[in-house]
Amino acid sequence: MAGRGLSRQELIRRRRSVGFIGRQGEVGAFREALRQSPEEAAQFLFHVRGPAGVGKSTLVRQLETIAREAGAVTAYVEVTTAPSGPGI
């Protein structure tokens, strides 16, 4: 049976990476940043933003996987803004 002995987490990670299409430019820039020396790489911060439904979360999960495979420490911060208007 294919995948025998792999953890559920590894199976999910592989499934996600197989289904990831597009964003080669962003992924390429990210991989290039990871190839830099630690001093140079410390200058990079990737900020992902855009309208709902365009694949931001999928892209970030893919970048996180790439970073972890390269041995980098990762953090995920999601920022939301409260609607403006009169307070209650």
mmCIF file of C-alpha atoms in Angstrom:
data_model
loop_
_atom_site.group_PDB
_atom_site.id
_atom_site.type_symbol
_atom_site.label_atom_id
_atom_site.label_comp_id
_atom_site.label_asym_id
_atom_site.label_seq_id
_atom_site.Cartn_x
_atom_site.Cartn_y
_atom_site.Cartn_z
ATOM 1 C CA MET A 1 0.000 0.000 0.000
ATOM 2 C CA ALA A 2 1.424 3.384 -1.037
ATOM 3 C CA GLY A 3 2.233 5.695 1.845
ATOM 4 C CA ARG A 4 2.452 2.905 4.371
ATOM 5 C CA GLY A 5 4.479 3.963 7.391
ATOM 6 C CA LEU A 6 4.024 7.695 6.772
ATOM 7 C CA SER A 7 2.414 9.831 9.416
ATOM 8 C CA ARG A 8 -0.944 11.418 8.729
ATOM 9 C CA GLN A 9 0.748 14.823 8.858
ATOM 10 C CA GLU A 10 3.258 13.756 6.183
ATOM 11 C CA LEU A 11 0.491 12.377 3.967
ATOM 12 C CA ILE A 12 -1.433 15.663 4.241
ATOM 13 C CA ARG A 13 1.709 17.681 3.493
ATOM 14 C CA ARG A 14 2.410 15.606 0.378
ATOM 15 C CA ARG A 15 -1.174 15.888 -0.815
ATOM 16 C CA ARG A 16 -1.086 19.669 -0.424
ATOM 17 C CA SER A 17 2.183 20.046 -2.316
ATOM 18 C CA VAL A 18 0.919 17.914 -5.212
ATOM 19 C CA GLY A 19 -2.205 20.067 -5.486
ATOM 20 C CA PHE A 20 -0.327 23.382 -5.415
ATOM 21 C CA ILE A 21 -0.445 25.103 -8.806
ATOM 22 C CA GLY A 22 0.827 28.524 -9.809
ATOM 23 C CA ARG A 23 2.648 31.220 -7.898
ATOM 24 C CA GLN A 24 6.015 30.147 -9.326
ATOM 25 C CA GLY A 25 7.310 33.731 -9.097
ATOM 26 C CA GLU A 26 6.488 34.046 -5.417
ATOM 27 C CA VAL A 27 7.821 30.589 -4.604
ATOM 28 C CA GLY A 28 11.006 31.298 -6.580
ATOM 29 C CA ALA A 29 11.615 34.566 -4.699
ATOM 30 C CA PHE A 30 11.021 32.774 -1.416
ATOM 31 C CA ARG A 31 13.443 29.958 -2.283
ATOM 32 C CA GLU A 32 16.041 32.545 -3.324
ATOM 33 C CA ALA A 33 15.687 34.281 0.050
ATOM 34 C CA LEU A 34 16.190 30.940 1.802
ATOM 35 C CA ARG A 35 19.463 30.416 -0.096
ATOM 36 C CA GLN A 36 20.924 33.625 1.351
ATOM 37 C CA SER A 37 23.272 33.616 4.314
ATOM 38 C CA PRO A 38 21.486 34.044 7.668
ATOM 39 C CA GLU A 39 22.667 37.660 7.863
ATOM 40 C CA GLU A 40 21.281 38.447 4.396
ATOM 41 C CA ALA A 41 18.097 36.429 4.869
ATOM 42 C CA ALA A 42 17.283 38.331 8.061
ATOM 43 C CA GLN A 43 16.468 41.272 5.784
ATOM 44 C CA PHE A 44 13.488 39.498 4.226
ATOM 45 C CA LEU A 45 9.922 39.631 5.413
ATOM 46 C CA PHE A 46 7.232 38.165 3.183
ATOM 47 C CA HIS A 47 3.905 39.919 3.533
ATOM 48 C CA VAL A 48 1.013 38.144 1.837
ATOM 49 C CA ARG A 49 -2.183 40.078 1.306
ATOM 50 C CA GLY A 50 -5.031 40.287 -1.145
ATOM 51 C CA PRO A 51 -8.761 39.844 -1.568
ATOM 52 C CA ALA A 52 -10.580 36.889 -0.076
ATOM 53 C CA GLY A 53 -10.458 33.654 -2.014
ATOM 54 C CA VAL A 54 -7.313 34.218 -4.099
ATOM 55 C CA GLY A 55 -5.233 31.535 -2.368
ATOM 56 C CA LYS A 56 -3.273 33.467 0.252
ATOM 57 C CA SER A 57 -3.594 30.762 2.908
ATOM 58 C CA THR A 58 -2.624 28.050 0.443
ATOM 59 C CA LEU A 59 0.430 30.034 -0.643
ATOM 60 C CA VAL A 60 1.498 30.688 2.946
ATOM 61 C CA ARG A 61 1.151 26.995 3.851
ATOM 62 C CA GLN A 62 3.282 26.103 0.828
ATOM 63 C CA LEU A 63 5.951 28.659 1.775
ATOM 64 C CA GLU A 64 5.937 27.390 5.349
ATOM 65 C CA THR A 65 6.493 23.837 4.114
ATOM 66 C CA ILE A 66 9.383 24.964 1.909
ATOM 67 C CA ALA A 67 10.947 26.898 4.799
ATOM 68 C CA ARG A 68 10.641 24.033 7.265
ATOM 69 C CA GLU A 69 12.151 21.603 4.755
ATOM 70 C CA ALA A 70 15.086 24.027 4.474
ATOM 71 C CA GLY A 71 15.469 24.000 8.270
ATOM 72 C CA ALA A 72 14.170 27.539 8.786
ATOM 73 C CA VAL A 73 12.164 28.641 11.777
ATOM 74 C CA THR A 74 8.683 29.777 10.775
ATOM 75 C CA ALA A 75 5.941 31.880 12.319
ATOM 76 C CA TYR A 76 2.427 32.567 11.057
ATOM 77 C CA VAL A 77 0.739 35.823 12.016
ATOM 78 C CA GLU A 78 -2.749 36.595 10.811
ATOM 79 C CA VAL A 79 -3.855 40.179 11.162
ATOM 80 C CA THR A 80 -7.455 41.180 10.880
ATOM 81 C CA THR A 81 -8.888 44.618 11.220
ATOM 82 C CA ALA A 82 -12.040 45.488 13.047
ATOM 83 C CA PRO A 83 -14.711 47.204 11.004
ATOM 84 C CA SER A 84 -14.634 50.965 11.425
ATOM 85 C CA GLY A 85 -17.638 52.792 12.666
ATOM 86 C CA PRO A 86 -19.267 53.933 15.855
ATOM 87 C CA GLY A 87 -18.487 51.933 18.975
ATOM 88 C CA ILE A 88 -21.083 50.162 21.014
#
